[in-house]
Amino acid sequence: MTAQSPLGPDTAPARLFDLAQQLRVDAVRASTSAGSGHPTSSLSAADLMAVLMTRHLRYDWQAPDNPEADHLVFSKGHASPLLYAMFKAAGAVTDEELMTTYRRFGHRLQGHPTPELPWVDLATGSLGQGVACAVGIALAGRDLERRDFRVWVLCGDSETTEGSVWEALDKAGRHRLANFTVIIDVNRLGQSGPTELQWDTDAYARRVEAFGCRALVVDGHDLEAVDRALTTAADGSAPTVVIARTVKGQGVAEVADQEGWHGKSLPPDLARQAVAELGGERELRVRGPQPPHAGPTLKVDAPEVELPRFELGEQVATRVAFGRTLAALGARPEVVALDAEVGNSTHAEDFAKAHPSRYFQSYIAEQQMVATAVGMAVRGFRPYATTFAAFLTRAHDFIRMAAVSQITMALCGTHTGVEIGADGPSQMGLEDLAMMRAVRGSTVLYPADATSAAALTAAMADLPGISYLRATRGAYPVLYGPEERFPIGGSKTLRHGPDDRVTLIGAGVTLHECLAAADRLAEDGIPARVLDLYCVKPVDTETLVRAARETGALVVVEDHHPEGGLGEAVLSALAAADAHPAVTHLAATGLPGSGTTEELLHAAGLSRGRIADAARALAARRH
Amino acid sequence: MTAQSPLGPDTAPARLFDLAQQLRVDAVRASTSAGSGHPTSSLSAADLMAVLMTRHLRYDWQAPDNPEADHLVFSKGHASPLLYAMFKAAGAVTDEELMTTYRRFGHRLQGHPTPELPWVDLATGSLGQGVACAVGIALAGRDLERRDFRVWVLCGDSETTEGSVWEALDKAGRHRLANFTVIIDVNRLGQSGPTELQWDTDAYARRVEAFGCRALVVDGHDLEAVDRALTTAADGSAPTVVIARTVKGQGVAEVADQEGWHGKSLPPDLARQAVAELGGERELRVRGPQPPHAGPTLKVDAPEVELPRFELGEQVATRVAFGRTLAALGARPEVVALDAEVGNSTHAEDFAKAHPSRYFQSYIAEQQMVATAVGMAVRGFRPYATTFAAFLTRAHDFIRMAAVSQITMALCGTHTGVEIGADGPSQMGLEDLAMMRAVRGSTVLYPADATSAAALTAAMADLPGISYLRATRGAYPVLYGPEERFPIGGSKTLRHGPDDRVTLIGAGVTLHECLAAADRLAEDGIPARVLDLYCVKPVDTETLVRAARETGALVVVEDHHPEGGLGEAVLSALAAADAHPAVTHLAATGLPGSGTTEELLHAAGLSRGRIADAARALAARRH
């Protein structure tokens, strides 16, 4: 075997021992060179990955964008030394890159894999997520694209204690995703000690089967057994979980099955000894099975999308406008919708009726809903995932990681704030603006009427990154005619005059309260400007600065906790622009209960009366 | 049977039909009177609850604080009409309260139950959480208090798709919580259509058993069968899940097993007809099994806690100080620690070594870690739950609901910001301040040195509500002597002089950068004040206002995304105080990768050099 004759699908499994050892050697070398990393977690899975990459993974490392190619997701992202050693064996990175850049600043071989690497679809490293997102990739491939690629996931045993793994396997089972294989590296040791189930592979198998997937238990260091299991997994009959019993640190006696070695690179002396024990450095190359050549993608003209139109003054909930617009956007074949069993409340069900084949019911599993969206986005779809804003918090870590993965997707949270009324605080999204603003690169939208909700919902289909639309439960008057435009980063000035003494700033339900408050103030001879800050991020600094300069006093009103929402977005913009108006910030404090919208808005200090009071006090203080 | 002779443990199960019908009638009446609510979800579970409350739940409704009493958690919180009908049957609330206050403003019978009611331990309504928190109650009862009470949970079938339910059952199974019973109301219909598993009770049973609990499948409308199942569940041998096949809307032909009735009160006509069909109004009373009389609680003197002491200038990570302090706090018997399998990184393991019986390993299951903390807090313990800050986002919805429940608990997130270095962005907590500030009533702490970390960790043991400590990975010099005090809402002024031209504000790692920047500025003849804003919420407005007045210019520096963190906390405080200094806000923008702390801080614009540059620009602009 030389570097000139690569290992390939015809290489007998038993002959892959050298490759597995090479992967181990390079994982040890890379992490020792970096001075940190997870070699022992890599050593346990090296045999599994040697067999996979040589005989099963249909992948051309020179053409990672081939849409027919299999996907490989390292859900145990900390095993990056192994993944990068595979890249080297595939000829995708050089030994020099591996040895001199791993975990170093400004380089792509990061501590945990991210899509800065062309062979990586998803950032992993928050455990229990790779498995979940892979379900979305598999679902998209089979049901939306009708392609034959498979999705392979390397999963740690520790991460199976995350509920998200079971949400994922439940969906893999329900959808009978026969193109989906998870390989659990059951190496018995977690970060700080033995895992919960240790080597009880039967317990793993029972759980896997109970959740509707096929379980194959295998010795993860028996190359022929691994090969048989992967062959079975790929037989197209069932979603499969290969439960591979392995030894953490396999191949290096000093660390094998020993506690205290998680996440530690071997000291140079020990690394040299380990490399020798593993048979020294090798330069084996792998050329595994190749995916079919992808035919040219048919260029489809973007279809006309006819947005719903609303009459001025008509009472329409923004969630209704969202649902109708989403259904209309379905004319674009890349748009898919995901629901968490509340589609009749969020109105995402409008899409289900119009485009049932691109509507995915996650049931009450918000983590999996977002994970499926992420997986579908990996395949180039435009997902809209929707639930109550309060319950999107359940998927916070998935949203965070999607931003690291530089995923483009749209989220919509309905039933926001105390406005929802009688259902009470468990159902009130009062933290969602803070959560979504803090997502890197996000766009945060909060329309007050149906026209703007429709326009912004449509705009999300062309926004890069993660965009979020905050919708309201109740119906309020349509404020804008159908020709009105709502640029991202813009705002609308609904009332203004040369003598404005205060500016009232609202979004969503509070805009309507601001308008009513302006009427009251007008009666008192206090002219008030009113801004609709429908775009919370990026915020319209220019208009805010002008309002600050011209009126000197702002009242910002939001149906959200005081922290991290509309008010602080305004303050940040003003500070960055060195503008210094007086600002009163009204937000939902106190613990709300049940009641009518009016009662709850008033109790939270967000009613028209409270806004007018605040404006009067501010205007008095300024004059 | 009259109101004078209550039903009780000796009432034969078959004779409880009338009680079940009464619960149905009252659930229908209450929700129709309110004009909203979930009657059909209540009807399905009425037989289950009639048997439970009469023959199994050891509870004195007049003495809900009896520590020997069983707990009943309605994980399906939307079935509040049923719960409140039970309260009426128990004589705890009147028919008038039920009929005139349910879901009304200012009253305690809210749309979803909250602990404003003395018989409710936990706010529910975010599905999949009640089951999880109940595990914490059961664990506390058995292992910490050595009491014999049982925990009963009514769980919806829809909510079993939440991964958190399986995290919970896994822990119930692992700990062999024989005092823990979940009753799943398998009524086949979710909010918008059939559930994923519909009436496949065998599938439920397989999952339950695979996760280590005993499964009992039963006809949920067969009173004798339900009684037998609950008797078995209470036999003390195993954590048990009663899988009760039921009919949504049972007893009312018009709605029974019909789609489209979730979350809808019956219109008055239909309600009248339903009440008649159910046999009309009744006034049955229940006095179920009584818990043992609790002996007097022994008053234990608060033990002395000897906090660790650190030498000025010594290099110590705040996570290390946290761990050592937590171990010291263990002298207080109410303090418990929860880990998500990263205790050797967070240093929570120090507690494990000192107090193993009060240390609970959640493995990698952050939702269940927080849920266990919540359950233990219900029992009066002081939980400290710790993981990487990035992974606390996984538990966001649990934290949000804990605030609605008015729970007191301490959370600690370590490995925050780009400071962590080579592991890369998946491990960097860059959103945690926004998340934790937006939690109602929270306290948010961010110490820069070991002395303050120890003091603040200790202070958390006496803070009401949810408190959060943000810890840093790396070691930095101790800044404060052991006698220094760190009041909540305070700050420290580390550098100041009469001619300060700018104030540098940091916390955690950025404080050290601010100190170094101040040195550089001093060399340039720009005297700079330096504030340690160790308390992010509530923030020290007075000191900020003084700095604004005296220096006119602030540079706020945080190793966190720009939204919702330290910078916006400062801006909010200044705005509320009508103070208007020039403010430059430095925060982590861009997508970080791997690297050293220094490289990453610099790239994120947070290094001493960048801070000094910003301060120079600001000082120049102001003079």
Tab-separated table of N, CA, C and O in Angstrom, chain A residues 177-266:
chain	number	residue	atom	x	y	z
A	177	LEU	N	-36.813	7.304	8.049
A	177	LEU	CA	-35.709	7.884	7.276
A	177	LEU	C	-34.626	6.836	7.049
A	177	LEU	O	-33.616	6.797	7.755
A	178	ALA	N	-34.828	6.037	6.048
A	178	ALA	CA	-33.890	4.955	5.763
A	178	ALA	C	-32.561	5.466	5.227
A	178	ALA	O	-31.607	4.702	5.091
A	179	ASN	N	-32.487	6.739	4.936
A	179	ASN	CA	-31.231	7.344	4.473
A	179	ASN	C	-30.430	7.977	5.612
A	179	ASN	O	-29.531	8.769	5.379
A	180	PHE	N	-30.761	7.594	6.821
A	180	PHE	CA	-30.222	8.255	8.023
A	180	PHE	C	-29.582	7.206	8.932
A	180	PHE	O	-30.243	6.248	9.333
A	181	THR	N	-28.316	7.372	9.193
A	181	THR	CA	-27.610	6.445	10.079
A	181	THR	C	-26.836	7.217	11.133
A	181	THR	O	-26.060	8.120	10.808
A	182	VAL	N	-27.057	6.850	12.366
A	182	VAL	CA	-26.286	7.408	13.476
A	182	VAL	C	-25.346	6.325	13.985
A	182	VAL	O	-25.767	5.181	14.174
A	183	ILE	N	-24.110	6.689	14.179
A	183	ILE	CA	-23.147	5.763	14.771
A	183	ILE	C	-22.796	6.305	16.149
A	183	ILE	O	-22.209	7.390	16.264
A	184	ILE	N	-23.218	5.586	17.177
A	184	ILE	CA	-22.900	6.044	18.536
A	184	ILE	C	-21.600	5.386	18.982
A	184	ILE	O	-21.484	4.160	19.003
A	185	ASP	N	-20.673	6.233	19.326
A	185	ASP	CA	-19.340	5.804	19.775
A	185	ASP	C	-19.413	5.578	21.294
A	185	ASP	O	-19.181	6.498	22.075
A	186	VAL	N	-19.756	4.352	21.668
A	186	VAL	CA	-20.000	4.067	23.092
A	186	VAL	C	-18.671	3.754	23.776
A	186	VAL	O	-18.310	2.599	23.987
A	187	ASN	N	-17.954	4.818	24.092
A	187	ASN	CA	-16.620	4.618	24.669
A	187	ASN	C	-16.621	4.675	26.198
A	187	ASN	O	-15.567	4.687	26.820
A	188	ARG	N	-17.800	4.745	26.782
A	188	ARG	CA	-17.997	4.526	28.223
A	188	ARG	C	-17.602	5.684	29.117
A	188	ARG	O	-18.039	5.765	30.261
A	189	LEU	N	-16.760	6.574	28.621
A	189	LEU	CA	-16.271	7.646	29.489
A	189	LEU	C	-16.690	9.013	28.947
A	189	LEU	O	-16.489	9.306	27.774
A	190	GLY	N	-17.262	9.810	29.826
A	190	GLY	CA	-17.619	11.170	29.447
A	190	GLY	C	-16.508	12.130	29.822
A	190	GLY	O	-15.345	11.739	29.964
A	191	GLN	N	-16.891	13.381	29.992
A	191	GLN	CA	-15.865	14.378	30.315
A	191	GLN	C	-15.298	14.174	31.708
A	191	GLN	O	-14.098	14.254	31.917
A	192	SER	N	-16.173	13.928	32.661
A	192	SER	CA	-15.687	13.923	34.055
A	192	SER	C	-15.782	12.558	34.715
A	192	SER	O	-15.471	12.423	35.891
A	193	GLY	N	-16.183	11.554	33.978
A	193	GLY	CA	-16.260	10.221	34.569
A	193	GLY	C	-17.041	9.306	33.655
A	193	GLY	O	-17.307	9.648	32.497
A	194	PRO	N	-17.423	8.131	34.145
A	194	PRO	CA	-18.189	7.193	33.319
A	194	PRO	C	-19.524	7.794	32.893
A	194	PRO	O	-20.127	8.592	33.620
A	195	THR	N	-19.979	7.411	31.721
A	195	THR	CA	-21.277	7.869	31.240
A	195	THR	C	-22.384	7.169	32.018
A	195	THR	O	-22.157	6.199	32.732
A	196	GLU	N	-23.585	7.666	31.812
A	196	GLU	CA	-24.719	7.125	32.554
A	196	GLU	C	-24.944	5.635	32.255
A	196	GLU	O	-25.175	4.848	33.159
A	197	LEU	N	-24.855	5.261	31.007
A	197	LEU	CA	-25.150	3.867	30.636
A	197	LEU	C	-23.881	3.051	30.410
A	197	LEU	O	-23.983	1.853	30.088
A	198	GLN	N	-22.733	3.685	30.532
A	198	GLN	CA	-21.453	3.015	30.314
A	198	GLN	C	-21.507	2.111	29.078
A	198	GLN	O	-21.799	2.594	27.996
A	199	TRP	N	-21.207	0.813	29.239
A	199	TRP	CA	-21.190	-0.069	28.066
A	199	TRP	C	-22.464	-0.912	27.954
A	199	TRP	O	-22.435	-1.989	27.360
A	200	ASP	N	-23.543	-0.403	28.522
A	200	ASP	CA	-24.791	-1.165	28.454
A	200	ASP	C	-25.426	-0.959	27.069
A	200	ASP	O	-26.408	-0.239	26.899
A	201	THR	N	-24.833	-1.618	26.090
A	201	THR	CA	-25.306	-1.422	24.711
A	201	THR	C	-26.728	-1.936	24.533
A	201	THR	O	-27.464	-1.450	23.669
A	202	ASP	N	-27.138	-2.885	25.348
A	202	ASP	CA	-28.530	-3.359	25.256
A	202	ASP	C	-29.502	-2.247	25.646
A	202	ASP	O	-30.562	-2.108	25.037
A	203	ALA	N	-29.136	-1.488	26.659
A	203	ALA	CA	-30.014	-0.376	27.059
A	203	ALA	C	-30.116	0.643	25.927
A	203	ALA	O	-31.210	1.136	25.618
A	204	TYR	N	-28.988	0.935	25.297
A	204	TYR	CA	-29.051	1.833	24.137
A	204	TYR	C	-29.989	1.253	23.066
A	204	TYR	O	-30.810	1.952	22.477
A	205	ALA	N	-29.824	-0.031	22.804
A	205	ALA	CA	-30.614	-0.656	21.735
A	205	ALA	C	-32.102	-0.594	22.048
A	205	ALA	O	-32.922	-0.309	21.167
A	206	ARG	N	-32.453	-0.853	23.290
A	206	ARG	CA	-33.879	-0.801	23.646
A	206	ARG	C	-34.442	0.592	23.408
A	206	ARG	O	-35.544	0.751	22.901
A	207	ARG	N	-33.680	1.604	23.787
A	207	ARG	CA	-34.170	2.976	23.608
A	207	ARG	C	-34.319	3.314	22.125
A	207	ARG	O	-35.319	3.883	21.684
A	208	VAL	N	-33.296	2.958	21.379
A	208	VAL	CA	-33.323	3.247	19.941
A	208	VAL	C	-34.522	2.586	19.287
A	208	VAL	O	-35.256	3.205	18.498
A	209	GLU	N	-34.743	1.322	19.625
A	209	GLU	CA	-35.853	0.594	18.993
A	209	GLU	C	-37.200	1.137	19.462
A	209	GLU	O	-38.141	1.238	18.676
A	210	ALA	N	-37.276	1.508	20.725
A	210	ALA	CA	-38.539	2.052	21.228
A	210	ALA	C	-38.890	3.355	20.519
A	210	ALA	O	-40.063	3.689	20.370
A	211	PHE	N	-37.878	4.063	20.058
A	211	PHE	CA	-38.137	5.316	19.347
A	211	PHE	C	-38.238	5.099	17.836
A	211	PHE	O	-38.241	6.059	17.065
A	212	GLY	N	-38.300	3.852	17.423
A	212	GLY	CA	-38.680	3.586	16.041
A	212	GLY	C	-37.540	3.444	15.055
A	212	GLY	O	-37.758	3.452	13.840
A	213	CYS	N	-36.310	3.315	15.568
A	213	CYS	CA	-35.177	3.125	14.670
A	213	CYS	C	-34.625	1.709	14.826
A	213	CYS	O	-34.834	1.046	15.833
A	214	ARG	N	-33.915	1.270	13.834
A	214	ARG	CA	-33.248	-0.033	13.896
A	214	ARG	C	-31.948	0.117	14.691
A	214	ARG	O	-31.186	1.066	14.457
A	215	ALA	N	-31.685	-0.792	15.583
A	215	ALA	CA	-30.451	-0.751	16.382
A	215	ALA	C	-29.539	-1.889	15.971
A	215	ALA	O	-29.981	-3.034	15.856
A	216	LEU	N	-28.288	-1.570	15.717
A	216	LEU	CA	-27.286	-2.590	15.417
A	216	LEU	C	-26.158	-2.423	16.429
A	216	LEU	O	-25.506	-1.388	16.455
A	217	VAL	N	-25.961	-3.431	17.237
A	217	VAL	CA	-24.892	-3.363	18.236
A	217	VAL	C	-23.658	-4.042	17.663
A	217	VAL	O	-23.752	-5.117	17.079
A	218	VAL	N	-22.526	-3.392	17.837
A	218	VAL	CA	-21.314	-3.889	17.186
A	218	VAL	C	-20.098	-3.546	18.039
A	218	VAL	O	-20.114	-2.591	18.823
A	219	ASP	N	-19.069	-4.355	17.892
A	219	ASP	CA	-17.769	-4.026	18.484
A	219	ASP	C	-17.123	-2.986	17.576
A	219	ASP	O	-16.767	-3.285	16.435
A	220	GLY	N	-16.969	-1.819	18.078
A	220	GLY	CA	-16.506	-0.707	17.253
A	220	GLY	C	-15.043	-0.785	16.867
A	220	GLY	O	-14.540	0.094	16.161
A	221	HIS	N	-14.349	-1.795	17.318
A	221	HIS	CA	-12.959	-1.978	16.905
A	221	HIS	C	-12.783	-3.223	16.046
A	221	HIS	O	-11.657	-3.567	15.690
A	222	ASP	N	-13.878	-3.872	15.719
A	222	ASP	CA	-13.837	-5.029	14.826
A	222	ASP	C	-14.206	-4.527	13.432
A	222	ASP	O	-15.372	-4.276	13.115
A	223	LEU	N	-13.191	-4.345	12.615
A	223	LEU	CA	-13.397	-3.659	11.337
A	223	LEU	C	-14.408	-4.373	10.455
A	223	LEU	O	-15.215	-3.742	9.771
A	224	GLU	N	-14.375	-5.687	10.466
A	224	GLU	CA	-15.317	-6.424	9.622
A	224	GLU	C	-16.737	-6.299	10.160
A	224	GLU	O	-17.693	-6.152	9.402
A	225	ALA	N	-16.854	-6.324	11.471
A	225	ALA	CA	-18.195	-6.184	12.064
A	225	ALA	C	-18.751	-4.788	11.801
A	225	ALA	O	-19.937	-4.616	11.500
A	226	VAL	N	-17.873	-3.801	11.918
A	226	VAL	CA	-18.306	-2.432	11.629
A	226	VAL	C	-18.762	-2.339	10.175
A	226	VAL	O	-19.809	-1.751	9.856
A	227	ASP	N	-17.995	-2.934	9.300
A	227	ASP	CA	-18.354	-2.879	7.879
A	227	ASP	C	-19.706	-3.538	7.630
A	227	ASP	O	-20.530	-3.009	6.877
A	228	ARG	N	-19.939	-4.660	8.263
A	228	ARG	CA	-21.234	-5.331	8.080
A	228	ARG	C	-22.364	-4.439	8.596
A	228	ARG	O	-23.410	-4.313	7.961
A	229	ALA	N	-22.136	-3.824	9.712
A	229	ALA	CA	-23.194	-2.967	10.282
A	229	ALA	C	-23.487	-1.776	9.366
A	229	ALA	O	-24.648	-1.428	9.121
A	230	LEU	N	-22.434	-1.179	8.826
A	230	LEU	CA	-22.662	-0.018	7.952
A	230	LEU	C	-23.315	-0.454	6.641
A	230	LEU	O	-24.130	0.281	6.065
A	231	THR	N	-22.969	-1.657	6.198
A	231	THR	CA	-23.624	-2.190	4.994
A	231	THR	C	-25.114	-2.379	5.247
A	231	THR	O	-25.960	-1.996	4.434
A	232	THR	N	-25.427	-2.936	6.383
A	232	THR	CA	-26.839	-3.116	6.736
A	232	THR	C	-27.526	-1.759	6.865
A	232	THR	O	-28.633	-1.559	6.373
A	233	ALA	N	-26.856	-0.838	7.533
A	233	ALA	CA	-27.449	0.492	7.725
A	233	ALA	C	-27.824	1.116	6.388
A	233	ALA	O	-28.835	1.822	6.278
A	234	ALA	N	-27.027	0.818	5.377
A	234	ALA	CA	-27.235	1.449	4.068
A	234	ALA	C	-28.154	0.638	3.173
A	234	ALA	O	-28.269	0.931	1.984
A	235	ASP	N	-28.847	-0.346	3.742
A	235	ASP	CA	-29.669	-1.201	2.879
A	235	ASP	C	-30.993	-0.565	2.482
A	235	ASP	O	-31.806	-1.164	1.780
A	236	GLY	N	-31.213	0.641	2.990
A	236	GLY	CA	-32.394	1.368	2.528
A	236	GLY	C	-33.696	0.941	3.169
A	236	GLY	O	-34.774	1.307	2.706
A	237	SER	N	-33.600	0.197	4.257
A	237	SER	CA	-34.857	-0.296	4.823
A	237	SER	C	-35.314	0.449	6.066
A	237	SER	O	-36.503	0.418	6.371
A	238	ALA	N	-34.413	1.112	6.769
A	238	ALA	CA	-34.842	1.706	8.045
A	238	ALA	C	-33.832	2.738	8.525
A	238	ALA	O	-32.641	2.635	8.219
A	239	PRO	N	-34.304	3.719	9.277
A	239	PRO	CA	-33.350	4.579	9.986
A	239	PRO	C	-32.604	3.705	10.981
A	239	PRO	O	-33.209	2.863	11.652
A	240	THR	N	-31.306	3.911	11.045
A	240	THR	CA	-30.477	2.959	11.774
A	240	THR	C	-29.555	3.657	12.753
A	240	THR	O	-29.010	4.720	12.441
A	241	VAL	N	-29.416	3.044	13.900
A	241	VAL	CA	-28.436	3.509	14.864
A	241	VAL	C	-27.467	2.372	15.127
A	241	VAL	O	-27.869	1.309	15.602
A	242	VAL	N	-26.224	2.595	14.768
A	242	VAL	CA	-25.174	1.620	15.031
A	242	VAL	C	-24.604	1.937	16.407
A	242	VAL	O	-24.074	3.042	16.626
A	243	ILE	N	-24.763	1.012	17.317
A	243	ILE	CA	-24.306	1.218	18.691
A	243	ILE	C	-22.974	0.499	18.818
A	243	ILE	O	-22.922	-0.726	18.920
A	244	ALA	N	-21.908	1.274	18.743
A	244	ALA	CA	-20.571	0.697	18.644
A	244	ALA	C	-19.874	0.744	20.001
A	244	ALA	O	-19.581	1.832	20.506
A	245	ARG	N	-19.623	-0.405	20.521
A	245	ARG	CA	-18.872	-0.455	21.775
A	245	ARG	C	-17.404	-0.213	21.461
A	245	ARG	O	-16.783	-0.936	20.669
A	246	THR	N	-16.858	0.805	22.085
A	246	THR	CA	-15.478	1.184	21.804
A	246	THR	C	-14.743	1.465	23.118
A	246	THR	O	-15.342	1.469	24.187
A	247	VAL	N	-13.469	1.713	22.968
A	247	VAL	CA	-12.631	2.061	24.119
A	247	VAL	C	-12.098	3.469	23.897
A	247	VAL	O	-11.487	3.755	22.866
A	248	LYS	N	-12.359	4.330	24.863
A	248	LYS	CA	-11.823	5.688	24.763
A	248	LYS	C	-10.306	5.596	24.864
A	248	LYS	O	-9.774	4.923	25.756
A	249	GLY	N	-9.624	6.225	23.939
A	249	GLY	CA	-8.165	6.148	23.937
A	249	GLY	C	-7.627	4.871	23.315
A	249	GLY	O	-6.432	4.565	23.465
A	250	GLN	N	-8.478	4.160	22.588
A	250	GLN	CA	-8.082	2.869	21.996
A	250	GLN	C	-6.754	2.970	21.236
A	250	GLN	O	-6.568	3.881	20.424
A	251	GLY	N	-5.869	2.031	21.532
A	251	GLY	CA	-4.607	1.968	20.796
A	251	GLY	C	-3.437	2.564	21.553
A	251	GLY	O	-2.293	2.361	21.168
A	252	VAL	N	-3.742	3.306	22.602
A	252	VAL	CA	-2.661	3.916	23.391
A	252	VAL	C	-2.843	3.446	24.842
A	252	VAL	O	-3.733	3.925	25.561
A	253	ALA	N	-2.035	2.498	25.223
A	253	ALA	CA	-2.258	1.799	26.488
A	253	ALA	C	-2.332	2.748	27.681
A	253	ALA	O	-3.156	2.567	28.588
A	254	GLU	N	-1.512	3.762	27.645
A	254	GLU	CA	-1.425	4.683	28.780
A	254	GLU	C	-2.753	5.386	29.068
A	254	GLU	O	-3.040	5.743	30.213
A	255	VAL	N	-3.534	5.614	28.055
A	255	VAL	CA	-4.763	6.389	28.233
A	255	VAL	C	-6.024	5.569	27.976
A	255	VAL	O	-7.138	6.023	28.306
A	256	ALA	N	-5.883	4.391	27.398
A	256	ALA	CA	-7.064	3.622	26.994
A	256	ALA	C	-7.941	3.292	28.195
A	256	ALA	O	-7.459	2.757	29.196
A	257	ASP	N	-9.219	3.637	28.073
A	257	ASP	CA	-10.223	3.369	29.108
A	257	ASP	C	-9.841	3.961	30.466
A	257	ASP	O	-10.274	3.471	31.499
A	258	GLN	N	-9.066	5.009	30.420
A	258	GLN	CA	-8.666	5.668	31.666
A	258	GLN	C	-9.442	6.962	31.858
A	258	GLN	O	-9.626	7.728	30.911
A	259	GLU	N	-9.869	7.202	33.092
A	259	GLU	CA	-10.480	8.502	33.391
A	259	GLU	C	-9.398	9.585	33.441
A	259	GLU	O	-8.224	9.308	33.604
A	260	GLY	N	-9.832	10.818	33.296
A	260	GLY	CA	-8.915	11.942	33.465
A	260	GLY	C	-8.229	12.374	32.189
A	260	GLY	O	-7.380	13.271	32.215
A	261	TRP	N	-8.616	11.757	31.054
A	261	TRP	CA	-7.959	12.138	29.801
A	261	TRP	C	-8.896	12.815	28.814
A	261	TRP	O	-8.519	13.088	27.681
A	262	HIS	N	-10.117	13.093	29.241
A	262	HIS	CA	-11.026	13.763	28.313
A	262	HIS	C	-10.545	15.186	28.039
A	262	HIS	O	-10.204	15.926	28.953
A	263	GLY	N	-10.548	15.547	26.769
A	263	GLY	CA	-10.250	16.934	26.415
A	263	GLY	C	-8.849	17.359	26.765
A	263	GLY	O	-8.598	18.535	27.024
A	264	LYS	N	-7.937	16.396	26.782
A	264	LYS	CA	-6.543	16.751	27.061
A	264	LYS	C	-5.658	16.215	25.965
A	264	LYS	O	-5.714	15.031	25.631
A	265	SER	N	-4.836	17.083	25.430
A	265	SER	CA	-3.853	16.594	24.468
A	265	SER	C	-2.785	15.825	25.228
A	265	SER	O	-2.534	16.083	26.416
A	266	LEU	N	-2.168	14.867	24.553
A	266	LEU	CA	-1.099	14.114	25.220
A	266	LEU	C	0.147	14.994	25.297
A	266	LEU	O	0.487	15.680	24.332
